[in-house]
Short mmCIF file of C-alpha atoms and ligand atoms in Angstrom, two decimals:
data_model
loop_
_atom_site.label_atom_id
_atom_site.label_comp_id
_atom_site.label_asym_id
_atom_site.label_seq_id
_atom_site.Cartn_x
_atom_site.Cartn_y
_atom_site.Cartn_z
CA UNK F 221 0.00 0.00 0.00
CA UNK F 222 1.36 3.74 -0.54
CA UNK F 223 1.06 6.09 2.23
CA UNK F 224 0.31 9.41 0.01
CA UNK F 225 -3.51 7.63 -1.34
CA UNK F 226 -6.35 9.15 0.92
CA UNK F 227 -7.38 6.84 3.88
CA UNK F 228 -10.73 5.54 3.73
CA UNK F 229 -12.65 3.94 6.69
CA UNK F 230 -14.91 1.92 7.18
CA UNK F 231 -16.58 -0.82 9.23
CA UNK F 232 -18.94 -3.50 8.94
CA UNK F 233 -21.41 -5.52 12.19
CA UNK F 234 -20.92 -9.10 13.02
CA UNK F 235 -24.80 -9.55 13.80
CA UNK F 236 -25.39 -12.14 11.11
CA UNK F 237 -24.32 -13.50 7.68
CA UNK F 238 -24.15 -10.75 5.10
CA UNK F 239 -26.53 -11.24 2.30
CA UNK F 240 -27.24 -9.42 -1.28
CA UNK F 241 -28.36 -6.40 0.44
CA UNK F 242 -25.15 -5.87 1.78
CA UNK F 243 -22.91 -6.53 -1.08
CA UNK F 244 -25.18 -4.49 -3.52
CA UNK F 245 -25.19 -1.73 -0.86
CA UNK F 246 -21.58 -2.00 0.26
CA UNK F 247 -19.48 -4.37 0.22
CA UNK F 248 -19.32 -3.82 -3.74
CA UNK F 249 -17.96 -0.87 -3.19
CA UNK F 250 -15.10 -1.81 -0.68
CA UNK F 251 -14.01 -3.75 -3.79
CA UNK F 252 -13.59 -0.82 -5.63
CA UNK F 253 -12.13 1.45 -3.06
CA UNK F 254 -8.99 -0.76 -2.02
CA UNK F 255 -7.77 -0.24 -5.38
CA UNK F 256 -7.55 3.64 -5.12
CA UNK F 257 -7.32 4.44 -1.47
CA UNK F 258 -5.51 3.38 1.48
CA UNK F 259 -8.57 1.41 2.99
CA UNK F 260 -9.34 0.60 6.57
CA UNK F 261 -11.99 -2.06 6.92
CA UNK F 262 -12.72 -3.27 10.13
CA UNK F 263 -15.31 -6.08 11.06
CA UNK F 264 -17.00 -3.53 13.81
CA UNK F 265 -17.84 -6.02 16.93
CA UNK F 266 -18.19 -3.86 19.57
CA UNK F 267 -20.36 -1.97 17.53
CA UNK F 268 -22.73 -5.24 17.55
CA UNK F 269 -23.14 -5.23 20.90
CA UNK F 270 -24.48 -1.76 21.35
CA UNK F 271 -27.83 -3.25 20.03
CA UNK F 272 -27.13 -7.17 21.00
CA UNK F 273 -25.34 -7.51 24.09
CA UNK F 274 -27.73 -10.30 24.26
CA UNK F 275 -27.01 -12.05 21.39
CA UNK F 276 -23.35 -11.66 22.08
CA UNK F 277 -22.12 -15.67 21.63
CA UNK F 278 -22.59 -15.19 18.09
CA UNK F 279 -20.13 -12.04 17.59
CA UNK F 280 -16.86 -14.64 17.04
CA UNK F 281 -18.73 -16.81 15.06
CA UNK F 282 -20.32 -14.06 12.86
CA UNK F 283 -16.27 -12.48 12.53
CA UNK F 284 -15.02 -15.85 11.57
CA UNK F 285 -17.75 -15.72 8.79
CA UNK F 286 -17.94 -12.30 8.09
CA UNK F 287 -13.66 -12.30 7.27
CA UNK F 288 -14.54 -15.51 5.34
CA UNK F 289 -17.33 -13.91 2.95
CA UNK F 290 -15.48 -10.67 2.68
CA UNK F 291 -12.44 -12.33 1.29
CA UNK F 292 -14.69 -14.53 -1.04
CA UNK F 293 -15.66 -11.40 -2.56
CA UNK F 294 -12.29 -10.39 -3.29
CA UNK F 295 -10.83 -8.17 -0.63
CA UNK F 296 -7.73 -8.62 -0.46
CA UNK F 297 -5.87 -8.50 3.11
CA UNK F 298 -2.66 -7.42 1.06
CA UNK F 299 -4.50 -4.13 -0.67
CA UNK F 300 -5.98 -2.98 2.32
CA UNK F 301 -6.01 -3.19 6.43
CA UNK F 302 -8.67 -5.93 7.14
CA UNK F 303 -8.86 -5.97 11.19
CA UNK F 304 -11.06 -6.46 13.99
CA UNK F 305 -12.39 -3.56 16.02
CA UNK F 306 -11.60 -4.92 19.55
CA UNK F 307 -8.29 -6.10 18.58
CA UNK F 308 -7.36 -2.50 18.15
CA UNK F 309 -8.01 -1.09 22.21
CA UNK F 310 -7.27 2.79 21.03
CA UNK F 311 -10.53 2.33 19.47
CA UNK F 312 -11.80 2.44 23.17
CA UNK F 313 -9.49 4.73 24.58
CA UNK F 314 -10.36 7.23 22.21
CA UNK F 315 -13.71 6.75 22.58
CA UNK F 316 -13.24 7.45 26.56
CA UNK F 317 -11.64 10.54 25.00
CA UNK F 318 -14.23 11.91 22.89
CA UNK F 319 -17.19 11.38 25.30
CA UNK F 320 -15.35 13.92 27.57
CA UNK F 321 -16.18 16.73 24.72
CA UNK F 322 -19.46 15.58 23.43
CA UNK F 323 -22.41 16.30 24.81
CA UNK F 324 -25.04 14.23 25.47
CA UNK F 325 -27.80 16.51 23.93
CA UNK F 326 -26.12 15.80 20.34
CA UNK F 327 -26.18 12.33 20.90
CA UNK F 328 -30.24 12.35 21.63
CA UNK F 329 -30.70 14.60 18.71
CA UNK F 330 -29.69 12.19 16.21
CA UNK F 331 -32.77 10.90 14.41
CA UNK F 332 -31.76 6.97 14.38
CA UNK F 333 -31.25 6.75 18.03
CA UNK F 334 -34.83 7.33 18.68
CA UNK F 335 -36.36 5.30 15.32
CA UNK F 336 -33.78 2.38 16.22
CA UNK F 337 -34.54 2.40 19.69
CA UNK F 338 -37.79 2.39 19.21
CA UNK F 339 -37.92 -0.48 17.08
CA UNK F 340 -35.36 -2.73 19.15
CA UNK F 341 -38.13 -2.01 22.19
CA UNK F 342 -40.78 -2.77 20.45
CA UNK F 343 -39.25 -6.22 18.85
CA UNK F 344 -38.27 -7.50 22.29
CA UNK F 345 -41.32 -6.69 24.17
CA UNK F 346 -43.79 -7.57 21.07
CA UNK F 347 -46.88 -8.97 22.56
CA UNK F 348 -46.00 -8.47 26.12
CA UNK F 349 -47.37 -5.34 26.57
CA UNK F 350 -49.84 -6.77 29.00
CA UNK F 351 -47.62 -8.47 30.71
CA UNK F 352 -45.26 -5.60 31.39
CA UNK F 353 -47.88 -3.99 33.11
CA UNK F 354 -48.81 -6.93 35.23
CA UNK F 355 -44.78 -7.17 36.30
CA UNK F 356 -43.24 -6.51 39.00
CA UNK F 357 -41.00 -3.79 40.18
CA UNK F 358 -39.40 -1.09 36.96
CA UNK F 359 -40.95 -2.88 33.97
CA UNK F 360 -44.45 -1.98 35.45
CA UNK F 361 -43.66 1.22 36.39
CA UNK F 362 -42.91 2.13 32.77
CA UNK F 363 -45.61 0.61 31.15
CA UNK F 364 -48.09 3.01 33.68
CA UNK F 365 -45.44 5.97 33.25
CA UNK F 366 -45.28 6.41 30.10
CA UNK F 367 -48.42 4.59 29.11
CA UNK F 368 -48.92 5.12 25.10
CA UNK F 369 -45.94 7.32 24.80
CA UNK F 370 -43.89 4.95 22.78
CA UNK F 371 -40.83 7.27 22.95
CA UNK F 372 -40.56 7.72 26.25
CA UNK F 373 -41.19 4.09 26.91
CA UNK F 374 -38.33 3.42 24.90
CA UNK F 375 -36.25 5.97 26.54
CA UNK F 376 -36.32 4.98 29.33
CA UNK F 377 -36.37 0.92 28.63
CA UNK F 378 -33.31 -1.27 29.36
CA UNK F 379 -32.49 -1.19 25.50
CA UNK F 380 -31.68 2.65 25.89
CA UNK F 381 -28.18 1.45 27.57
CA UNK F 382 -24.77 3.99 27.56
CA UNK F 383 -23.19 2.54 24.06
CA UNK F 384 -26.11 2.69 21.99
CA UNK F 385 -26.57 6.46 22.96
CA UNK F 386 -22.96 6.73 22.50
CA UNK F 387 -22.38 4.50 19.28
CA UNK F 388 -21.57 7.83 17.26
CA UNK F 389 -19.18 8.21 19.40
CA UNK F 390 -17.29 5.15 18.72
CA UNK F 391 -17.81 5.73 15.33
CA UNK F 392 -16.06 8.69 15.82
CA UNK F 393 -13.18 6.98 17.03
CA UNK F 394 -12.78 4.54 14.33
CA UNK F 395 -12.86 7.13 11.63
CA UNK F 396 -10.77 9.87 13.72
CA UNK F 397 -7.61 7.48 14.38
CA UNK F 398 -7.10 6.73 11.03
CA UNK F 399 -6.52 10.58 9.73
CA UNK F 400 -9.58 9.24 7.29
CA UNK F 401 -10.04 11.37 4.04
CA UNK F 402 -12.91 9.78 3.13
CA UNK F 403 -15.63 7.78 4.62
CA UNK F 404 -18.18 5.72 1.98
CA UNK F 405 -21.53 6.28 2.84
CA UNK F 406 -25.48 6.82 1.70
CA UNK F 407 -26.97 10.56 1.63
CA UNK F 408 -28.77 8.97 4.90
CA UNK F 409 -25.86 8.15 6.89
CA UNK F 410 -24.23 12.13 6.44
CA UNK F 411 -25.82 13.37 9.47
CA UNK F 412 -24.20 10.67 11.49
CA UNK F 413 -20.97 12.00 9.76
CA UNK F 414 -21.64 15.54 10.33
CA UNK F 415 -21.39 14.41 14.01
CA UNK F 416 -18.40 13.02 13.64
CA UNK F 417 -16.95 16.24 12.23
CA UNK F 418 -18.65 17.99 14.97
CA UNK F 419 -16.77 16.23 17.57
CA UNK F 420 -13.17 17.14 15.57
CA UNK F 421 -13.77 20.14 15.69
CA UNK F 422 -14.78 20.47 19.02
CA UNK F 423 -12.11 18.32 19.99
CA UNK F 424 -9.26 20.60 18.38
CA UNK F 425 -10.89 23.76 19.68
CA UNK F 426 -11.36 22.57 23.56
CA UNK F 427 -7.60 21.18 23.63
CA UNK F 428 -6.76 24.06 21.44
CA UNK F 429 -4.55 21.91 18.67
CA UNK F 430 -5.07 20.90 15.66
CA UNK F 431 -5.06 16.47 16.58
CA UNK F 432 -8.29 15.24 14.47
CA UNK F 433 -8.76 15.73 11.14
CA UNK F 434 -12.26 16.27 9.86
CA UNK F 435 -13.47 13.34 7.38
CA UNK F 436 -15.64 13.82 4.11
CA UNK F 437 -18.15 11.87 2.89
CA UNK F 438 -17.59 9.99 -0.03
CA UNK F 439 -20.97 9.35 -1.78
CA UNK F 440 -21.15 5.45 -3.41
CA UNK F 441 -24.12 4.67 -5.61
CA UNK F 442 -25.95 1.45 -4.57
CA UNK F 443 -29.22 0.47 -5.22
CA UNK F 444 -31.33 -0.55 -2.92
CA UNK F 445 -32.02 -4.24 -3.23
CA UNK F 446 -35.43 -5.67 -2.17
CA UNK F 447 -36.11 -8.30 -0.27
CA UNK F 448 -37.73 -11.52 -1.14
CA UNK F 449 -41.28 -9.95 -0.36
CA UNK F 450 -40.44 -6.31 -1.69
CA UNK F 451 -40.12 -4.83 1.31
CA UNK F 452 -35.62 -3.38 1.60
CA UNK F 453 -33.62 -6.98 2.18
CA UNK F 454 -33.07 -7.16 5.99
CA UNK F 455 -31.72 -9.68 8.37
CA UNK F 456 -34.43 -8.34 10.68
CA UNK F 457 -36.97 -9.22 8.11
CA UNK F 458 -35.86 -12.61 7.15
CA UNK F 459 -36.26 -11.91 3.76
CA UNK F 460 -32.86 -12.36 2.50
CA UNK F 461 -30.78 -14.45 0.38
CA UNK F 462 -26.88 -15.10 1.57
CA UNK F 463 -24.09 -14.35 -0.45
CA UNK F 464 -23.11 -17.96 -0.51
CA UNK F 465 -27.14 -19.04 -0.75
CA UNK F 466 -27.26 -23.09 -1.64
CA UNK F 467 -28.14 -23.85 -4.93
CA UNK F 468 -31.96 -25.59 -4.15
CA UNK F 469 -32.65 -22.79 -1.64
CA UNK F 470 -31.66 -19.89 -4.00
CA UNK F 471 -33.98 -21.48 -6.34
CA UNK F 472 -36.36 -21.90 -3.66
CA UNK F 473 -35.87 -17.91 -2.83
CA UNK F 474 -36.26 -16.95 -6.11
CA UNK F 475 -39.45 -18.68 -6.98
CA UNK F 476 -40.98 -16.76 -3.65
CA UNK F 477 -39.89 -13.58 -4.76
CA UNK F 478 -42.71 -11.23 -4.53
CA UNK F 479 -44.16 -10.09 -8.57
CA UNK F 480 -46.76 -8.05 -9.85
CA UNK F 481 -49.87 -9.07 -8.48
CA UNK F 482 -51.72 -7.89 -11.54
CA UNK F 483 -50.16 -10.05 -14.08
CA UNK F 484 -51.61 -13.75 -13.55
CA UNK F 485 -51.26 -15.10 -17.01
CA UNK F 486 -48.47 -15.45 -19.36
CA UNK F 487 -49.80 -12.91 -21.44
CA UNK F 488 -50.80 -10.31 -18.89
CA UNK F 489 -49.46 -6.98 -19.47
CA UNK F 490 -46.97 -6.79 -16.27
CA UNK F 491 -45.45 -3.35 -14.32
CA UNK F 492 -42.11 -4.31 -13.40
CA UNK F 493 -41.68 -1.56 -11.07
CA UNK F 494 -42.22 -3.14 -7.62
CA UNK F 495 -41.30 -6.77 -9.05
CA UNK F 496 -38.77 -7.89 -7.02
CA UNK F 497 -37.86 -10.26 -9.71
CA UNK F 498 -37.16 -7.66 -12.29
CA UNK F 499 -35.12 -5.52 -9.46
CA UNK F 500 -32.93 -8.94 -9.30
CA UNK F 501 -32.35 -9.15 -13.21
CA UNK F 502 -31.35 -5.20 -13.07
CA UNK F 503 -28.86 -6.57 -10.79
CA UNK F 504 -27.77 -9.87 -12.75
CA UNK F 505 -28.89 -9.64 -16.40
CA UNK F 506 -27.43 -7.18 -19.11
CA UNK F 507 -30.14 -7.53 -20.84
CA UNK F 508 -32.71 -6.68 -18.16
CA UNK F 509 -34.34 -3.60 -20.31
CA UNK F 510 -35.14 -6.15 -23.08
CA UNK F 511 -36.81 -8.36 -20.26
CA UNK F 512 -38.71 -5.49 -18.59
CA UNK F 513 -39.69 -4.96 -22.59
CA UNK F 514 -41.40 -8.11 -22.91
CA UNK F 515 -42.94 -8.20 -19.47
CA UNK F 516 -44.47 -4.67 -20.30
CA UNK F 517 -45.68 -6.23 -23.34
CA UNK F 518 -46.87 -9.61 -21.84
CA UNK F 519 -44.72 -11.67 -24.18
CA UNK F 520 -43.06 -13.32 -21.09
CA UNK F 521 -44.57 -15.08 -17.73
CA UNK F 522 -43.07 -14.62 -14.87
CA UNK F 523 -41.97 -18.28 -14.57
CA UNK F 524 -39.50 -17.81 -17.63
CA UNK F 525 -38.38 -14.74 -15.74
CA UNK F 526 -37.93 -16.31 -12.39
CA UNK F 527 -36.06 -19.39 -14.35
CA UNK F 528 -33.47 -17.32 -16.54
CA UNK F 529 -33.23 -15.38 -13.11
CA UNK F 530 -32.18 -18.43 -10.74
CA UNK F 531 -29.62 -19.31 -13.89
CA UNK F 532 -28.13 -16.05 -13.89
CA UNK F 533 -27.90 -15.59 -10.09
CA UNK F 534 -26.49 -19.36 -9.32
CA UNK F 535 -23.89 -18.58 -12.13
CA UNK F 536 -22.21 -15.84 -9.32
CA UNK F 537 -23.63 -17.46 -6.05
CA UNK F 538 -22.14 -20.61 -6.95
CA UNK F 539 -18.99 -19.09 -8.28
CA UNK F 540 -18.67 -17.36 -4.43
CA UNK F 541 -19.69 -20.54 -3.12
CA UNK F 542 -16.93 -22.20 -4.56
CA UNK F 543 -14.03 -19.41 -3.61
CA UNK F 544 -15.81 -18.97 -0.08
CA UNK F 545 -15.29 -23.26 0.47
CA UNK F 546 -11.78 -22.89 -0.60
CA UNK F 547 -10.60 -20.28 1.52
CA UNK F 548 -12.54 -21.71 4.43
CA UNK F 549 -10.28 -24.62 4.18
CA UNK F 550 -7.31 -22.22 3.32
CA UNK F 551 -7.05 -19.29 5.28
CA UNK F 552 -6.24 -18.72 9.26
CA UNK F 553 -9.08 -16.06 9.93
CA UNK F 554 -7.26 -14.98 13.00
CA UNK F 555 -3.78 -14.88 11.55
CA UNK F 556 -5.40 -12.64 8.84
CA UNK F 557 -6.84 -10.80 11.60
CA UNK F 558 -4.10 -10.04 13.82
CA UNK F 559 -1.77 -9.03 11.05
CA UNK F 560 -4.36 -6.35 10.17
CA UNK F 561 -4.82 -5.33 13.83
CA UNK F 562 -1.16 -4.98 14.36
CA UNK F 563 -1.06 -2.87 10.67
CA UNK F 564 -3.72 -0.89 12.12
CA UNK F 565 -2.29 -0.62 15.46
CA UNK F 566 0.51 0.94 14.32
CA UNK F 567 -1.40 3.83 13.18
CA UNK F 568 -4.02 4.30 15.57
CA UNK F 569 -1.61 4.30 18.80
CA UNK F 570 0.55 7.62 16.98
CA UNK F 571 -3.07 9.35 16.79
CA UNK F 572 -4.01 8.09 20.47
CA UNK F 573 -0.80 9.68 21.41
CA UNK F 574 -1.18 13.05 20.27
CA UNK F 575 -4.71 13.07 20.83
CA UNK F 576 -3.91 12.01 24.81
CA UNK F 577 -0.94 14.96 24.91
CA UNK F 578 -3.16 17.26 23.48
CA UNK F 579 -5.59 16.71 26.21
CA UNK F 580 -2.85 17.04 28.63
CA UNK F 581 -2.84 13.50 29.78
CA UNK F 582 0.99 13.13 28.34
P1 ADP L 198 -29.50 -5.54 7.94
O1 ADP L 198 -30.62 -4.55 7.57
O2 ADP L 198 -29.65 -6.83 7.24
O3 ADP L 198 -29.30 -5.64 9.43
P2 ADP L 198 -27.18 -3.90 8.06
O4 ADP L 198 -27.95 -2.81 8.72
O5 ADP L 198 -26.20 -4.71 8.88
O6 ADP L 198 -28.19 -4.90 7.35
O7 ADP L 198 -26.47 -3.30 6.78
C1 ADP L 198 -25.11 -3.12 6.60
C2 ADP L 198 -24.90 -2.26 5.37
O8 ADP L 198 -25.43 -2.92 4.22
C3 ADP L 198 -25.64 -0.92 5.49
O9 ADP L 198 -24.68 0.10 5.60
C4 ADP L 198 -26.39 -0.76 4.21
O10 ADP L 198 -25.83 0.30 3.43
C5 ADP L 198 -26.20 -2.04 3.43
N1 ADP L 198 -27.51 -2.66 3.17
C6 ADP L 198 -28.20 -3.46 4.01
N2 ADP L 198 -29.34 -3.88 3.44
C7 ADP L 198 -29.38 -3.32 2.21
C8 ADP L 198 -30.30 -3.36 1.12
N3 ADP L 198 -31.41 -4.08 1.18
N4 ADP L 198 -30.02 -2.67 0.01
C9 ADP L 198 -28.87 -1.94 -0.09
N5 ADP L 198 -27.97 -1.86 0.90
C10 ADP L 198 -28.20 -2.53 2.04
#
């Protein structure tokens, strides 16, 4: 790697196996950037437990896989600096650093704190509304506090916990270590960006020198990929299909897939807007404008479509398959690992230095 490309960070949660959502969204465009900047990619497992400390046997398990996948794509441990987040403790310390000039009214301004929270509360205690308010002791006392409020429920609900508030924070740290130029990102992540620039700043002006540099946001197209019943592919909707998907149950997927419910014979003029089918061959066929064609014009069923489709996508799942099984029996995940934790190491401890002296710890 040279050291005069622009850094780029970014980082990735061990909550699951990535699917097509993912590499559409992202992960496609990692590919891209380790060939033009000096790239950071971390698999981000603290970051998983500030939503699932409760889910938190799977985190090694779901790095194992995650390094596994990644590299089956094609990033390459020798182009960039793959790591793990907790291998790399200045991560942490810096993030004990920054909370000291961040407020906490930022933090409960930022718009996905309350939607996520909101939703995390609601998915653990679905259905048990009643029961909260038969509990004993705190549970109880929220359910008749805040009643119908569902904000303030959630506020105040044991899912609300320190490092979920705080998780910009962290973020901060893993961008601010790394002198990043650039960080990849969706128009609807900037404002969690802007934060991060927020805290630089703030940062540099409190200890009055100039330690953090503020990143930019560097804007990737990626379409976003539906999921097997049109609603955005989610792990939390079980509507996905893996990157390494099995041959029978990618054809099982795709034959699921959510289509226009007004074309029910072959020759039904169809509306591929909204066809989750014709959003896959967008994605896999480079022909998919003479396909949407012929749907438009009812010279094609949706079974043909569905068929070339399942062709088309086992053609690349099975070629991942294939590359994924090989470096499974190939690569040592944590050797990988710790050579791009002590890589990364080496840069973040120089930045944890300054940024400690500045704050007049050294
Ligand atoms: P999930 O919704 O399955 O939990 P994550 O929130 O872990 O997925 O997503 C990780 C990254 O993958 C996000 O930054 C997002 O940009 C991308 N991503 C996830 N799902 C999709 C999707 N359906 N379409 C496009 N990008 C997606």
């Amino acid at each position: 790697m040279e050291n005069n490309k622009p850094v780029v960070v970014s980082g990735a949660r061990p909550t699951g196996r990535l699917h097509l959502g993912n590499y559409w969204g992202t992960l496609r465009n990692w590919l891209d950037l380790q060939n033009k900047y000096d790239c950071y990619f971390f698999v981000a497992d603290w970051h998983a437990l500030t939503t699932g400390a409760d889910k938190s046997e799977n985190i090694a398990e779901n790095t194992r896989e995650m390094v596994l996948d990644l590299m089956a794509l094609g990033l390459d441990p020798a182009k960039c600096v793959l790591f793990r987040q907790s291998d790399v403790k200045e991560h942490a310390e810096l993030t004990l650093l920054m909370g000291m000039v961040t407020p906490i009214s930022w933090l409960l301004r930022n718009p996905t704190f309350k939607e996520q929270l909101q939703e995390l509360h609601k998915a653990k205690y679905k259905g048990q509304e009643d029961k909260m308010k038969k509990a004993e002791g705190v549970t109880k006392q929220l359910a008749e506090a805040h009643g119908e409020d569902a904000e303030a429920t959630a506020l105040h609900s044991d899912m609300a916990v320190i490092g979920f508030l705080g998780y910009p924070v962290l973020m901060a740290a893993d961008i601010l270590l790394y002198d990043a130029k650039f960080v990849p990102i969706g128009k609807d992540q900037l404002p969690h960006l802007e934060l991060t620039r927020d805290m630089a700043r703030r940062f540099n002006h409190m200890f009055g020198a100039q330690v953090l540099n503020e990143p930019e946001p560097l804007f990737t197209s990626s379409p976003l990929v539906p999921g097997l019943d049109g609603r955005k592919m989610s792990k939390s909707y079980g509507n996905t299909i893996f990157l390494g998907e099995e041959a029978k149950s990618l054809e099982a997927k795709v034959k699921k897939m959510y289509t226009d419910p007004l074309k029910v014979k072959l020759d039904d003029k169809g509306h591929p807007e909204g066809c989750v089918v014709c959003a896959f061959h967008k994605l896999y066929n480079p022909d998919w404008q003479a396909r949407e064609t012929e749907c438009r014009e009812g010279k094609t069923g949706c079974g043909a479509c569905k068929k070339q489709l399942i062709e088309l996508m086992e053609k690349e799942v099975g070629g991942f398959r294939a590359r994924r099984a090989e470096l499974a029996a190939s690569v040592d995940v944590e050797k990988v690992l710790a050579d791009g934790a002590a890589r990364a190491r080496a840069v973040a401890s120089k930045k944890m230095a300054a940024a400690s002296k500045a704050a007049g710890l050294i």
